[in-house]
Coordinates of C-alpha atoms in Angstrom, one line a residue:
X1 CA 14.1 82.9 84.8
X2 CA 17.1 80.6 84.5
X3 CA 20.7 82.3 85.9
X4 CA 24.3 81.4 86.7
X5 CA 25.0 81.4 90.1
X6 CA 28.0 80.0 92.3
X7 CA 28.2 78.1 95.2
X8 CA 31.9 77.1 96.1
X9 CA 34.9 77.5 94.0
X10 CA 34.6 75.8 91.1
X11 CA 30.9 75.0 91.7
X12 CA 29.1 76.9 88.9
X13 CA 24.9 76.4 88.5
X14 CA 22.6 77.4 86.0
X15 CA 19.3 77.5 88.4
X16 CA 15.7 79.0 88.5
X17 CA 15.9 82.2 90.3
X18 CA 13.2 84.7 91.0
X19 CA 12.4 86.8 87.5
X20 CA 14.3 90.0 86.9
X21 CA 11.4 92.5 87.6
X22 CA 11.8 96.4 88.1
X23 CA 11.8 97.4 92.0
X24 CA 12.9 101.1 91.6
X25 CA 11.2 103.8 89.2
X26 CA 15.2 104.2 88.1
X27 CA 15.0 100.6 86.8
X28 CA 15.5 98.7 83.6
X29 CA 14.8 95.1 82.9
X30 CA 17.1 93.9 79.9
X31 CA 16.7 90.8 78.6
X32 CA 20.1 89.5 77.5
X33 CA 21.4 88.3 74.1
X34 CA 25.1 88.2 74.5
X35 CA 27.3 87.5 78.0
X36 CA 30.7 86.8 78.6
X37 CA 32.5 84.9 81.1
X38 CA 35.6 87.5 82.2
X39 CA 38.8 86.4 83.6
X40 CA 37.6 88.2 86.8
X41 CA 35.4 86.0 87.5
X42 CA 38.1 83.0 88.0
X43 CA 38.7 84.4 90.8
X44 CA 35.9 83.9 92.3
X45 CA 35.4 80.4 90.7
X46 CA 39.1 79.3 92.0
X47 CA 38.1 80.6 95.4
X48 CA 40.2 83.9 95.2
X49 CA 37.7 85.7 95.7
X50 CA 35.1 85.4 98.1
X51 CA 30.9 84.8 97.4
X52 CA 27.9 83.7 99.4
X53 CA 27.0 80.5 98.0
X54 CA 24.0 80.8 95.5
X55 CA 25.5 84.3 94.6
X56 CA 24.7 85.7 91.2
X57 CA 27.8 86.0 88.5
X58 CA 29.3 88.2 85.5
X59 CA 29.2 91.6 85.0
X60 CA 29.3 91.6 81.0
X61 CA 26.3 92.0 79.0
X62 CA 23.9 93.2 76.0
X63 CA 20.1 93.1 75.3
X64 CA 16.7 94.3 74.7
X65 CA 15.1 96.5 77.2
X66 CA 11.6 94.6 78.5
X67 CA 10.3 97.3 81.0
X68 CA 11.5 100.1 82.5
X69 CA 10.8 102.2 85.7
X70 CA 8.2 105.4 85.9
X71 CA 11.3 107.6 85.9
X72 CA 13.4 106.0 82.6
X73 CA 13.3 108.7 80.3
X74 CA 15.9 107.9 78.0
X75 CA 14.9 103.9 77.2
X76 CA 12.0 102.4 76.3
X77 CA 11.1 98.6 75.7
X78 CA 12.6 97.0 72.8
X79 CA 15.8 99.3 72.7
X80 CA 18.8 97.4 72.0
X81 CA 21.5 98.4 74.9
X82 CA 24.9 97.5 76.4
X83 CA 25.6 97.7 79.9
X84 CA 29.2 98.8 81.3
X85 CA 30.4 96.2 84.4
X86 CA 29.3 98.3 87.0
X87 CA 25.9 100.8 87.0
X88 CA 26.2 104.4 87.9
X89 CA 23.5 107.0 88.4
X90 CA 25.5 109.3 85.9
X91 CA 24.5 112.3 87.8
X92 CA 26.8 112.5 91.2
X93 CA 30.2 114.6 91.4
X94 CA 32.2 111.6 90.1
X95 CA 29.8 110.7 87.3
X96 CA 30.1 113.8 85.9
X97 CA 34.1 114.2 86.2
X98 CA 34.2 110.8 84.4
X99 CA 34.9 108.6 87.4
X100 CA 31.6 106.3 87.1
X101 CA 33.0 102.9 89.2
X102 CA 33.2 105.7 92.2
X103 CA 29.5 107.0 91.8
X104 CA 27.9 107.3 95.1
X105 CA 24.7 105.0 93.8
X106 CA 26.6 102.5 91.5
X107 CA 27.3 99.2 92.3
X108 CA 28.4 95.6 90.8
X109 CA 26.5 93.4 88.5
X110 CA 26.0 89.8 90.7
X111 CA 26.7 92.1 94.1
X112 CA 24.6 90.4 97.2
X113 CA 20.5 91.1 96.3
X114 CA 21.4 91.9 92.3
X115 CA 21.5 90.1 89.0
X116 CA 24.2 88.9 87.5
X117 CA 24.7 89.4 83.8
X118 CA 25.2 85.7 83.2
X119 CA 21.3 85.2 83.2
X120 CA 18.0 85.3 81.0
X121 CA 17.7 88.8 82.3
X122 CA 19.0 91.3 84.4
X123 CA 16.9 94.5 86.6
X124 CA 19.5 97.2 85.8
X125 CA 19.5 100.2 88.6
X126 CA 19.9 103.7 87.4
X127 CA 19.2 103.1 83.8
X128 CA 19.1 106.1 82.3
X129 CA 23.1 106.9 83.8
X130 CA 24.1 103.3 83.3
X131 CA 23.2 102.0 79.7
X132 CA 24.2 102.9 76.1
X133 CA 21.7 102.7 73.3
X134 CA 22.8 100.5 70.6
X135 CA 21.6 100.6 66.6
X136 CA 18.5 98.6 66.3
X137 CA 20.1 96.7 63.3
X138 CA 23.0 95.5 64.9
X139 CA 20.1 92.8 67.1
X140 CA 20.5 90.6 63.8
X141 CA 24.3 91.2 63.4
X142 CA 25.8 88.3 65.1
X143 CA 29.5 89.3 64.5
X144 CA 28.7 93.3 65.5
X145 CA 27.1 91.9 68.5
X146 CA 30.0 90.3 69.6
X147 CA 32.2 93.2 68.9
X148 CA 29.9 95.2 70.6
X149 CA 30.0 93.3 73.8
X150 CA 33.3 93.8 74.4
X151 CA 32.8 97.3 75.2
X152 CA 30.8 96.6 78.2
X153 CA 34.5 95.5 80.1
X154 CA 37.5 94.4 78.3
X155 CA 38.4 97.1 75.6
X156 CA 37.2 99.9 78.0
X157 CA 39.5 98.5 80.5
X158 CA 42.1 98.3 77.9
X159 CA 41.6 101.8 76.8
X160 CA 41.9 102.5 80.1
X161 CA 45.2 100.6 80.7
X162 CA 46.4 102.6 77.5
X163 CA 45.2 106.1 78.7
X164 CA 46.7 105.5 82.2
X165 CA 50.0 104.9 80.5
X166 CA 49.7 107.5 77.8
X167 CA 50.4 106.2 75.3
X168 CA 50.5 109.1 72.3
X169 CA 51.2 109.1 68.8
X170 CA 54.6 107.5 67.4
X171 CA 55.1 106.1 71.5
X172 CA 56.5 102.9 71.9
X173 CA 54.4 100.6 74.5
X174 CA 54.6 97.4 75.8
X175 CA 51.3 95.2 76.9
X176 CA 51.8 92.6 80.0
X177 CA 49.4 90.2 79.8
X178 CA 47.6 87.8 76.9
X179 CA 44.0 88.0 78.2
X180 CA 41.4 89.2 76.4
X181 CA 42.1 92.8 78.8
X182 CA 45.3 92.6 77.6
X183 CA 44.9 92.3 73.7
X184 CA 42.6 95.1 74.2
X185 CA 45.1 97.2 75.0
X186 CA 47.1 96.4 72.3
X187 CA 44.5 97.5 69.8
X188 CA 43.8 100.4 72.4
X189 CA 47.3 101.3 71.9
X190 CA 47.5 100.8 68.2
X191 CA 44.1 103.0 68.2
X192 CA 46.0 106.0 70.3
X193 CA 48.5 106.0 67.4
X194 CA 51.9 104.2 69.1
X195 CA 54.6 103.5 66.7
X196 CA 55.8 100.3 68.4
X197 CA 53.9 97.8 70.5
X198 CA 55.7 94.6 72.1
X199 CA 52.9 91.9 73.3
X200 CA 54.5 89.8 76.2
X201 CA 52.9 86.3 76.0
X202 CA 53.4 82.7 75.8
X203 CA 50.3 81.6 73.9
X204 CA 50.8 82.0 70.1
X205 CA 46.8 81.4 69.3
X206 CA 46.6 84.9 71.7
X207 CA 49.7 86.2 70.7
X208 CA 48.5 85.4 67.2
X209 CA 45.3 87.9 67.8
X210 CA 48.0 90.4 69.4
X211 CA 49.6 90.9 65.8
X212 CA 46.2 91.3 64.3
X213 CA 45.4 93.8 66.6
X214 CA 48.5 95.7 65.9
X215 CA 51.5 94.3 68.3
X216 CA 54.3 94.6 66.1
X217 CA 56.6 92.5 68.6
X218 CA 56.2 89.6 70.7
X219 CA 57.9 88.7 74.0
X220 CA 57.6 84.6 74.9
X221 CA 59.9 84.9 77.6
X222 CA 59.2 85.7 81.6
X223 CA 60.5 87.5 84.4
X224 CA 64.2 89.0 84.2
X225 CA 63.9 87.4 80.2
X226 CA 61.2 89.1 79.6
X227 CA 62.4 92.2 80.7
X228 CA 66.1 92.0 79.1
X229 CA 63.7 91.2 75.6
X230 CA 62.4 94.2 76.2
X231 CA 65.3 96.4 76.5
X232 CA 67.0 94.9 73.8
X233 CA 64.0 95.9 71.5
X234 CA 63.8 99.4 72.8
X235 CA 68.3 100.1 72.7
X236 CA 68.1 99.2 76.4
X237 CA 66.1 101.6 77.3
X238 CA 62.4 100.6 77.9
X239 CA 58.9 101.0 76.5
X240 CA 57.3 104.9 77.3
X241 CA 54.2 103.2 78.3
X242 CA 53.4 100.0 79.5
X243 CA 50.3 98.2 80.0
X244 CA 49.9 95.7 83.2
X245 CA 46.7 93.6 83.0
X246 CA 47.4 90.8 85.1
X247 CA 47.5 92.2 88.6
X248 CA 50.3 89.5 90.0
X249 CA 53.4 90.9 92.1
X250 CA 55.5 89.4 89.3
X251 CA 53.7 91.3 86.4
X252 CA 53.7 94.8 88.3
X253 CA 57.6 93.9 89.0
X254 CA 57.9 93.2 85.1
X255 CA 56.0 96.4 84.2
X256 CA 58.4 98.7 86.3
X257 CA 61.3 97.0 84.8
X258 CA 60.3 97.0 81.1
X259 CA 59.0 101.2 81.6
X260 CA 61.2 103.6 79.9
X261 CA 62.8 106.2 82.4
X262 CA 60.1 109.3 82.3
X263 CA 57.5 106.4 81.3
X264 CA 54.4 105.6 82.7
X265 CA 52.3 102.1 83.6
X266 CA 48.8 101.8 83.1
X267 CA 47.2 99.1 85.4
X268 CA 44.3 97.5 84.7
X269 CA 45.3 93.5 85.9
X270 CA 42.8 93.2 89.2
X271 CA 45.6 93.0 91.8
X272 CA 45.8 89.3 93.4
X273 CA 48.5 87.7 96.0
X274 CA 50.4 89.0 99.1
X275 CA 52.1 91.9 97.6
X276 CA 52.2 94.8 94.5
X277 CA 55.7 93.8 93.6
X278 CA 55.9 98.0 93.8
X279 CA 59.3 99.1 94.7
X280 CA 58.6 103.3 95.4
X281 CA 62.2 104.1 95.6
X282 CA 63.1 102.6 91.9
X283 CA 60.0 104.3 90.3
X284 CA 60.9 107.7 92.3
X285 CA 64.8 107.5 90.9
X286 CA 63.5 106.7 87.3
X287 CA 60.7 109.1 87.3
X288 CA 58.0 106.2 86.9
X289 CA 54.2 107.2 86.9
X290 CA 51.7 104.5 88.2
X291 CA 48.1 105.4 86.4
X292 CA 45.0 103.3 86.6
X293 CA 42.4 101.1 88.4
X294 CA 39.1 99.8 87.5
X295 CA 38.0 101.3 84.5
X296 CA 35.3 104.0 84.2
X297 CA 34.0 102.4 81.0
X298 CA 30.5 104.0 80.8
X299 CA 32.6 107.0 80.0
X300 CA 34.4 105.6 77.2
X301 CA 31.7 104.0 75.9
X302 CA 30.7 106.3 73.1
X303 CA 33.7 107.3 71.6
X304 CA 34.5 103.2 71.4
X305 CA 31.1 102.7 70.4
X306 CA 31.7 104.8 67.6
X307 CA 34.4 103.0 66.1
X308 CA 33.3 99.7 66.3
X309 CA 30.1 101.1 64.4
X310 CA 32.4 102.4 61.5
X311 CA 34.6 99.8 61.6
X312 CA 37.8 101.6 63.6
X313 CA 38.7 99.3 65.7
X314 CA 37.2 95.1 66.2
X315 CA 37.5 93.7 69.2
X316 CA 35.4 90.8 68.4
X317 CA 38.1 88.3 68.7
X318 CA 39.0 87.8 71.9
X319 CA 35.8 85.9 72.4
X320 CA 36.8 82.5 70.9
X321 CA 34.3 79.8 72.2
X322 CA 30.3 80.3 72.7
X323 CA 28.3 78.5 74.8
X324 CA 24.7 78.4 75.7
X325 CA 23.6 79.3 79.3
X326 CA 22.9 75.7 80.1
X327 CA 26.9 75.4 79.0
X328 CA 28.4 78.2 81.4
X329 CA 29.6 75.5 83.7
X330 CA 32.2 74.2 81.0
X331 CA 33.2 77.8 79.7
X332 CA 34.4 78.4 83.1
X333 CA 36.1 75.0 82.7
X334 CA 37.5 75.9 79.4
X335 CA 39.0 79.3 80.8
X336 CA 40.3 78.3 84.3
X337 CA 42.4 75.6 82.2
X338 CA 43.4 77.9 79.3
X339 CA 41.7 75.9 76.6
X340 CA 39.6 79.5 76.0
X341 CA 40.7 83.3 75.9
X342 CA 37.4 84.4 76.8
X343 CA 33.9 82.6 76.6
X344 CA 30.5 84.3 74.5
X345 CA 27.6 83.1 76.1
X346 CA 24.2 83.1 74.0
X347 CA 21.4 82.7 76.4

């Protein structure tokens, strides 16, 4: 089968690799109709991050189930599924508390020895604790597929961002960061009932989806702007919850500054650089909480799933270019040079 792999920063391949076959009776095979190219993944593809050359890439995917192990019992071939970014045997201590990205047998799509999501096909471990069944019809839905697909990352992690900040009804929050993570929380937030929601970005075509999405405020400005923006919106006194989904020392500084004393910060932005940009002793005087981390998104899969189905909430359009898989090489082009917000790839 044909996959992405990478071989050096900014050396992405779409190669002939051995076909995605089931090793493990707790094994899947999903043939893939929709992937996504995640802003995660830069890092790795601007050398932030480090990979073995040839390694497998992305972690963000739905398809049809092919073949599955002698102990699947709740998939069978020709199930329509999503898959959250990481797998989980859904049975361990953490699984069952809710914390799947700490299960004991999970592990990362594309990790050394495992497919990638950015492929023909991917073996999927643990099946029956890692994938979500999907309504049959929504295989000839193009646009539900796409809005489906967000759920296996971005507006879990948003949700998550939103949650870790607790954001409640008639709250006011503010959202650092225009990624697709980012204007995820926004509509996370606007779906968790806040009364108020400033968007900080530069980018009006992102900004742009922000307001769709419920932002009723927008911040252009940066750094100690930003933040004075901010507290002139809120009567000088800050947002109750904030959203960081960068992961830069400066957006963690601008999140602390921009958080309502009492207020809380949900962080979702993958942290990157030489520092947090946390000062302990001005979130202990202000009675700052810090909430968050990499998402547990098979656990907030099906209340999401839900409403997408009935039409809630539509993250669909944060994916604003598609590509085929022979095209992954310039998606990553496109978003490592901001000309895309985040890349649909249609193997």
């Amino acid at each position: 089968m044909r996959a992405t792999v990478i071989h050096a920063p900014h050396d992405i391949r779409v190669e002939e690799v051995p076909d995605a076959a089931v090793k493990q009776p707790q094994d899947a095979v999903v043939r893939v109709l929709r992937a996504c190219i995640c802003g995660s993944d830069l890092w790795a593809y601007r050398g932030e991050a480090k990979r073995e050359p040839g390694q497998r890439i992305g972690h963000e995917f739905l398809g049809i189930v092919e073949e599955t192990g002698s102990e699947v019992s709740g998939f069978r071939a020709g199930d329509l599924v999503v898959a959250p970014f990481m797998w989980s045997d859904g049975t361990c201590d953490y699984c069952r508390e809710g914390l799947h990205t700490s299960c004991v047998h999970g592990g990362f799509w594309g990790s050394v020895g495992f497919d990638g999501g950015q492929g023909e096909a991917v073996r999927v471990p643990h099946a029956d604790g890692t994938l979500v069944k999907l309504p049959a019809a929504a295989a000839s839905d193009d646009h539900l597929l796409t809005a489906l697909l967000a759920l296996s990352d971005v507006m879990g992690t948003g949700h998550h961002a939103a949650l870790g900040a607790g954001v409640r009804e008639g709250s006011t929050v503010a959202v650092v960061g225009d990624g697709a993570v980012g204007l995820c929380g926004v509509l996370a937030a606007k779906r968790l009932g806040a009364d108020r929601i400033i968007a900080l970005g530069r980018h009006s075509a992102r900004t742009d989806i922000a307001k769709r999405f419920g932002a009723t405020d927008v911040v252009a400005e940066r750094g100690e702007a930003a933040e004075a923006a901010v507290r002139e919106l809120t009567g000088g006194q800050g947002a109750h919850a904030v959203v960081e989904a960068v992961g830069t020392e400066q957006s963690m500084r601008t999140a602390v500054n921009i958080t309502r004393d009492g207020g809380a910060i949900g962080y979702v932005g993958v942290p990157h650089g030489s520092g947090t940009g946390l000062d302990l002793g001005v979130m202990f005087d202000r009675n700052i909480t810090l909430r968050g981390g990499v998402a547990p998104v098979r656990a907030y899969l099906p209340e999401l799933l839900a409403d997408v189905l009935d039409g809630t909430i539509d993250p669909s359009p944060v994916f604003d270019r598609a590509v085929t898989l022979d095209e992954v090489p310039d998606g990553y082009r496109a978003m490592d040079d901001r000309s895309a917000l985040k890349v649909l790839i249609k193997p």
